[in-house]
Amino acid sequence: SQKIEQNSEALNIQEGKTATLTCNYTNYSPAYLQWYRQDPGRGPVFLLLIRENEKEKRKERLKVTFDTTLKQSLFHITASQPADSATYLCALAGSSNTGKLIFGQGTTLQVKP
Amino acid sequence: SQTIHQWPATLVQPVGSPLSLECTVEGTSNPNLYWYRQAAGRGLQLLFYSVGIGQISSEVPQNLSASRPQDRQFILSSKKLLLSDSGFYLCAWSAHYSLNEQYFGPGTRLTVT
């Protein structure tokens, strides 16, 4: 069955450092991959989307890579700030018009000042 | 601009009681609509999705049902709640074609006692 794995352990880093979160998947060939941010008690918020034929996508301090051979995506936050502390979810989708996504369980990032 | 509303924000219901959660979207037409459940510390589980009025697809067999009586209204229901129905329920919408991000509502925290 399709499986998405994100590091279940919280990631603790110092302010100003680069945070790197990992998303691995098996038994799936997604057309694209998305990353979301979720704060406690709130709904997820979309951050970035990367297609299967793209290697890298950037948005301000965020960078996402997508390696379909390794079946892995890396999510980087450069110059991290305490306000970046949240849970980050990756989501995979096929190419149907339903827009259905399969979400990972998320990785919690804690940026310490 | 588009907005998505969910109510109620929190709900405490006894086992065996009925449930009705409502989600409405403003500022867009013919959206794809989704209901998710998130258990504590877990990822998002897709429960239902809809690509049009009266069109509902169920992702997992369960004690819940969904309906879409109007284009921008999505309702999650149960005739008799179980303890296992407790969780954080999220409604989301996306534009009616693939590769688009999903926009989530504020969520409903349901506790079944």
Tab-separated table of C-alpha atoms in Angstrom:
chain	number	residue	atom	x	y	z
A	1	SER	CA	0.000	0.000	0.000
A	2	GLN	CA	1.016	3.627	-0.425
A	3	LYS	CA	3.063	4.926	2.454
A	4	ILE	CA	4.484	8.332	3.338
A	5	GLU	CA	7.017	8.709	6.114
A	6	GLN	CA	8.122	11.847	7.837
A	7	ASN	CA	10.447	11.921	10.809
A	8	SER	CA	8.143	11.518	13.784
A	9	GLU	CA	10.738	12.914	16.160
A	10	ALA	CA	10.669	16.642	16.695
A	11	LEU	CA	13.468	18.631	15.104
A	12	ASN	CA	15.094	21.157	17.423
A	13	ILE	CA	17.441	23.733	15.940
A	14	GLN	CA	18.981	27.055	16.882
A	15	GLU	CA	17.708	30.290	15.413
A	16	GLY	CA	19.569	31.245	12.254
A	17	LYS	CA	20.394	27.677	11.254
A	18	THR	CA	18.898	25.785	8.322
A	19	ALA	CA	16.176	23.281	9.124
A	20	THR	CA	15.898	20.241	6.860
A	21	LEU	CA	12.823	18.031	6.968
A	22	THR	CA	12.479	14.739	5.106
A	23	CYS	CA	9.539	13.095	3.381
A	24	ASN	CA	9.927	9.557	2.018
A	25	TYR	CA	7.310	7.570	0.169
A	26	THR	CA	6.843	4.036	-1.156
A	27	ASN	CA	4.507	2.265	-3.561
A	28	TYR	CA	3.507	5.521	-5.201
A	29	SER	CA	4.361	7.609	-8.236
A	30	PRO	CA	3.049	11.076	-7.425
A	31	ALA	CA	2.516	13.672	-10.107
A	32	TYR	CA	3.417	16.341	-7.586
A	33	LEU	CA	4.223	16.900	-3.956
A	34	GLN	CA	3.126	19.653	-1.586
A	35	TRP	CA	4.308	20.956	1.765
A	36	TYR	CA	2.020	22.472	4.395
A	37	ARG	CA	2.532	24.166	7.724
A	38	GLN	CA	0.217	23.457	10.647
A	39	ASP	CA	0.118	25.366	13.909
A	40	PRO	CA	-1.469	23.772	17.010
A	41	GLY	CA	-5.266	23.749	16.814
A	42	ARG	CA	-5.307	25.219	13.313
A	43	GLY	CA	-5.824	23.904	9.810
A	44	PRO	CA	-2.777	23.327	7.578
A	45	VAL	CA	-1.580	26.147	5.356
A	46	PHE	CA	-0.136	25.502	1.904
A	47	LEU	CA	3.524	26.438	1.430
A	48	LEU	CA	4.977	24.970	-1.747
A	49	LEU	CA	4.197	22.604	-4.600
A	50	ILE	CA	6.760	20.782	-6.723
A	51	ARG	CA	6.006	18.698	-9.801
A	52	GLU	CA	7.563	15.339	-10.629
A	53	ASN	CA	9.656	16.852	-13.404
A	54	GLU	CA	11.072	19.583	-11.156
A	55	LYS	CA	14.161	19.043	-9.049
A	56	GLU	CA	13.934	22.107	-6.862
A	57	LYS	CA	11.535	24.913	-5.973
A	58	ARG	CA	12.209	28.019	-3.887
A	59	LYS	CA	10.047	30.576	-2.142
A	60	GLU	CA	11.737	33.194	0.033
A	61	ARG	CA	13.534	31.237	2.795
A	62	LEU	CA	11.953	27.940	1.766
A	63	LYS	CA	13.396	25.356	-0.601
A	64	VAL	CA	11.953	22.015	-1.647
A	65	THR	CA	13.685	19.249	-3.572
A	66	PHE	CA	12.015	16.252	-5.165
A	67	ASP	CA	13.946	13.100	-6.097
A	68	THR	CA	11.613	10.597	-7.780
A	69	THR	CA	14.412	8.024	-7.978
A	70	LEU	CA	15.030	8.094	-4.242
A	71	LYS	CA	11.294	8.673	-3.646
A	72	GLN	CA	12.161	11.518	-1.330
A	73	SER	CA	11.514	15.201	-0.832
A	74	LEU	CA	13.565	17.521	1.349
A	75	PHE	CA	12.148	20.735	2.795
A	76	HIS	CA	14.617	23.396	3.876
A	77	ILE	CA	14.057	26.555	5.897
A	78	THR	CA	17.104	28.810	5.823
A	79	ALA	CA	17.878	31.411	8.489
A	80	SER	CA	15.246	29.819	10.692
A	81	GLN	CA	13.313	31.921	13.198
A	82	PRO	CA	11.303	30.999	16.311
A	83	ALA	CA	8.174	31.927	14.314
A	84	ASP	CA	8.958	28.995	12.019
A	85	SER	CA	8.189	26.598	14.869
A	86	ALA	CA	5.267	24.436	13.733
A	87	THR	CA	4.433	21.029	12.312
A	88	TYR	CA	5.232	20.570	8.639
A	89	LEU	CA	3.280	18.097	6.533
A	90	CYS	CA	4.148	16.687	3.137
A	91	ALA	CA	1.410	15.510	0.811
A	92	LEU	CA	1.458	13.501	-2.393
A	93	ALA	CA	-1.017	13.490	-5.249
A	94	GLY	CA	-1.627	11.663	-8.462
A	95	SER	CA	-2.773	13.223	-11.704
A	96	SER	CA	-6.541	12.744	-11.346
A	97	ASN	CA	-8.859	15.745	-11.362
A	98	THR	CA	-10.059	15.021	-7.842
A	99	GLY	CA	-7.104	16.816	-6.294
A	100	LYS	CA	-6.861	14.100	-3.648
A	101	LEU	CA	-3.804	14.242	-1.428
A	102	ILE	CA	-2.172	11.667	0.826
A	103	PHE	CA	-0.601	13.342	3.869
A	104	GLY	CA	2.348	12.286	5.949
A	105	GLN	CA	2.064	12.433	9.719
A	106	GLY	CA	4.168	15.587	9.904
A	107	THR	CA	7.390	16.647	11.588
A	108	THR	CA	7.376	19.190	14.397
A	109	LEU	CA	10.063	21.856	14.152
A	110	GLN	CA	11.126	23.844	17.204
A	111	VAL	CA	13.425	26.810	16.580
A	112	LYS	CA	15.084	28.076	19.731
A	113	PRO	CA	16.213	31.692	20.110
B	1	SER	CA	-10.932	36.451	-1.985
B	2	GLN	CA	-11.925	32.963	-0.945
B	3	THR	CA	-12.802	31.962	2.594
B	4	ILE	CA	-13.807	28.692	4.152
B	5	HIS	CA	-15.923	28.401	7.270
B	6	GLN	CA	-16.499	25.506	9.608
B	7	TRP	CA	-18.779	25.216	12.589
B	8	PRO	CA	-18.948	24.517	15.358
B	9	ALA	CA	-15.380	25.107	16.508
B	10	THR	CA	-15.640	22.633	19.362
B	11	LEU	CA	-18.196	19.978	20.200
B	12	VAL	CA	-18.646	17.509	23.035
B	13	GLN	CA	-21.144	14.778	22.303
B	14	PRO	CA	-22.143	11.571	24.113
B	15	VAL	CA	-21.692	8.181	22.502
B	16	GLY	CA	-24.706	7.285	20.383
B	17	SER	CA	-25.733	10.854	19.654
B	18	PRO	CA	-26.000	12.250	16.093
B	19	LEU	CA	-23.481	14.583	14.488
B	20	SER	CA	-23.646	17.320	11.903
B	21	LEU	CA	-20.627	19.424	10.963
B	22	GLU	CA	-20.960	22.074	8.321
B	23	CYS	CA	-18.450	23.618	5.949
B	24	THR	CA	-19.067	26.465	3.517
B	25	VAL	CA	-16.784	28.110	0.999
B	26	GLU	CA	-17.096	31.664	-0.285
B	27	GLY	CA	-15.530	33.421	-3.244
B	28	THR	CA	-15.181	30.472	-5.615
B	29	SER	CA	-17.445	28.201	-7.609
B	30	ASN	CA	-17.462	24.475	-8.332
B	31	PRO	CA	-14.666	23.678	-5.874
B	32	ASN	CA	-13.466	20.220	-4.952
B	33	LEU	CA	-14.336	19.695	-1.290
B	34	TYR	CA	-12.737	17.411	1.286
B	35	TRP	CA	-13.323	16.192	4.835
B	36	TYR	CA	-10.338	15.055	6.866
B	37	ARG	CA	-9.908	13.757	10.392
B	38	GLN	CA	-6.748	14.243	12.399
B	39	ALA	CA	-6.134	12.186	15.520
B	40	ALA	CA	-3.869	13.662	18.190
B	41	GLY	CA	-0.264	13.768	16.946
B	42	ARG	CA	-1.197	12.143	13.677
B	43	GLY	CA	-1.448	13.123	10.044
B	44	LEU	CA	-4.578	13.883	8.094
B	45	GLN	CA	-6.871	11.040	7.101
B	46	LEU	CA	-9.064	11.769	4.098
B	47	LEU	CA	-12.651	10.771	4.875
B	48	PHE	CA	-14.676	12.070	1.928
B	49	TYR	CA	-14.201	14.174	-1.152
B	50	SER	CA	-16.586	15.713	-3.633
B	51	VAL	CA	-16.028	17.046	-7.146
B	52	GLY	CA	-19.576	18.372	-7.559
B	53	ILE	CA	-23.040	18.716	-6.074
B	54	GLY	CA	-24.365	15.357	-4.934
B	55	GLN	CA	-21.088	13.606	-5.851
B	56	ILE	CA	-19.482	12.078	-2.776
B	57	SER	CA	-16.637	9.597	-2.622
B	58	SER	CA	-15.792	7.789	0.600
B	59	GLU	CA	-12.203	6.916	1.325
B	60	VAL	CA	-12.585	4.695	4.376
B	61	PRO	CA	-15.494	2.625	5.692
B	62	GLN	CA	-16.730	4.173	8.878
B	63	ASN	CA	-19.531	5.505	10.968
B	64	LEU	CA	-19.728	8.777	9.055
B	65	SER	CA	-21.416	10.087	5.922
B	66	ALA	CA	-21.103	13.252	3.880
B	67	SER	CA	-23.409	15.289	1.695
B	68	ARG	CA	-23.057	18.245	-0.649
B	69	PRO	CA	-26.490	19.833	-0.992
B	70	GLN	CA	-25.148	23.011	-2.595
B	71	ASP	CA	-22.091	23.863	-4.666
B	72	ARG	CA	-20.158	25.397	-1.775
B	73	GLN	CA	-21.611	23.500	1.173
B	74	PHE	CA	-20.245	20.244	2.546
B	75	ILE	CA	-21.762	18.449	5.524
B	76	LEU	CA	-20.333	15.634	7.624
B	77	SER	CA	-22.854	13.549	9.556
B	78	SER	CA	-23.264	10.554	11.781
B	79	LYS	CA	-26.387	8.896	13.105
B	80	LYS	CA	-24.669	7.443	16.180
B	81	LEU	CA	-21.267	8.601	17.355
B	82	LEU	CA	-18.612	6.216	18.628
B	83	LEU	CA	-15.772	7.014	21.008
B	84	SER	CA	-13.376	6.462	18.101
B	85	ASP	CA	-15.000	9.340	16.204
B	86	SER	CA	-13.244	11.837	18.477
B	87	GLY	CA	-10.711	13.990	16.686
B	88	PHE	CA	-10.016	17.197	14.833
B	89	TYR	CA	-12.169	17.482	11.707
B	90	LEU	CA	-10.967	19.638	8.880
B	91	CYS	CA	-12.754	20.734	5.738
B	92	ALA	CA	-10.745	21.857	2.721
B	93	TRP	CA	-11.343	23.035	-0.822
B	94	SER	CA	-9.281	23.149	-3.990
B	95	ALA	CA	-9.861	24.504	-7.453
B	96	HIS	CA	-11.619	22.098	-9.755
B	97	TYR	CA	-8.579	20.749	-11.534
B	98	SER	CA	-5.494	18.848	-10.426
B	99	LEU	CA	-2.215	20.220	-9.103
B	100	ASN	CA	-3.869	22.890	-6.976
B	101	GLU	CA	-3.210	23.403	-3.339
B	102	GLN	CA	-5.877	22.782	-0.750
B	103	TYR	CA	-7.198	25.490	1.561
B	104	PHE	CA	-8.283	24.367	4.970
B	105	GLY	CA	-10.926	25.630	7.338
B	106	PRO	CA	-10.305	26.322	11.039
B	107	GLY	CA	-11.432	22.830	12.044
B	108	THR	CA	-13.858	21.334	14.570
B	109	ARG	CA	-12.570	19.661	17.703
B	110	LEU	CA	-14.985	16.780	18.447
B	111	THR	CA	-14.865	14.914	21.729
B	112	VAL	CA	-17.146	11.920	22.124
B	113	THR	CA	-17.714	11.027	25.774
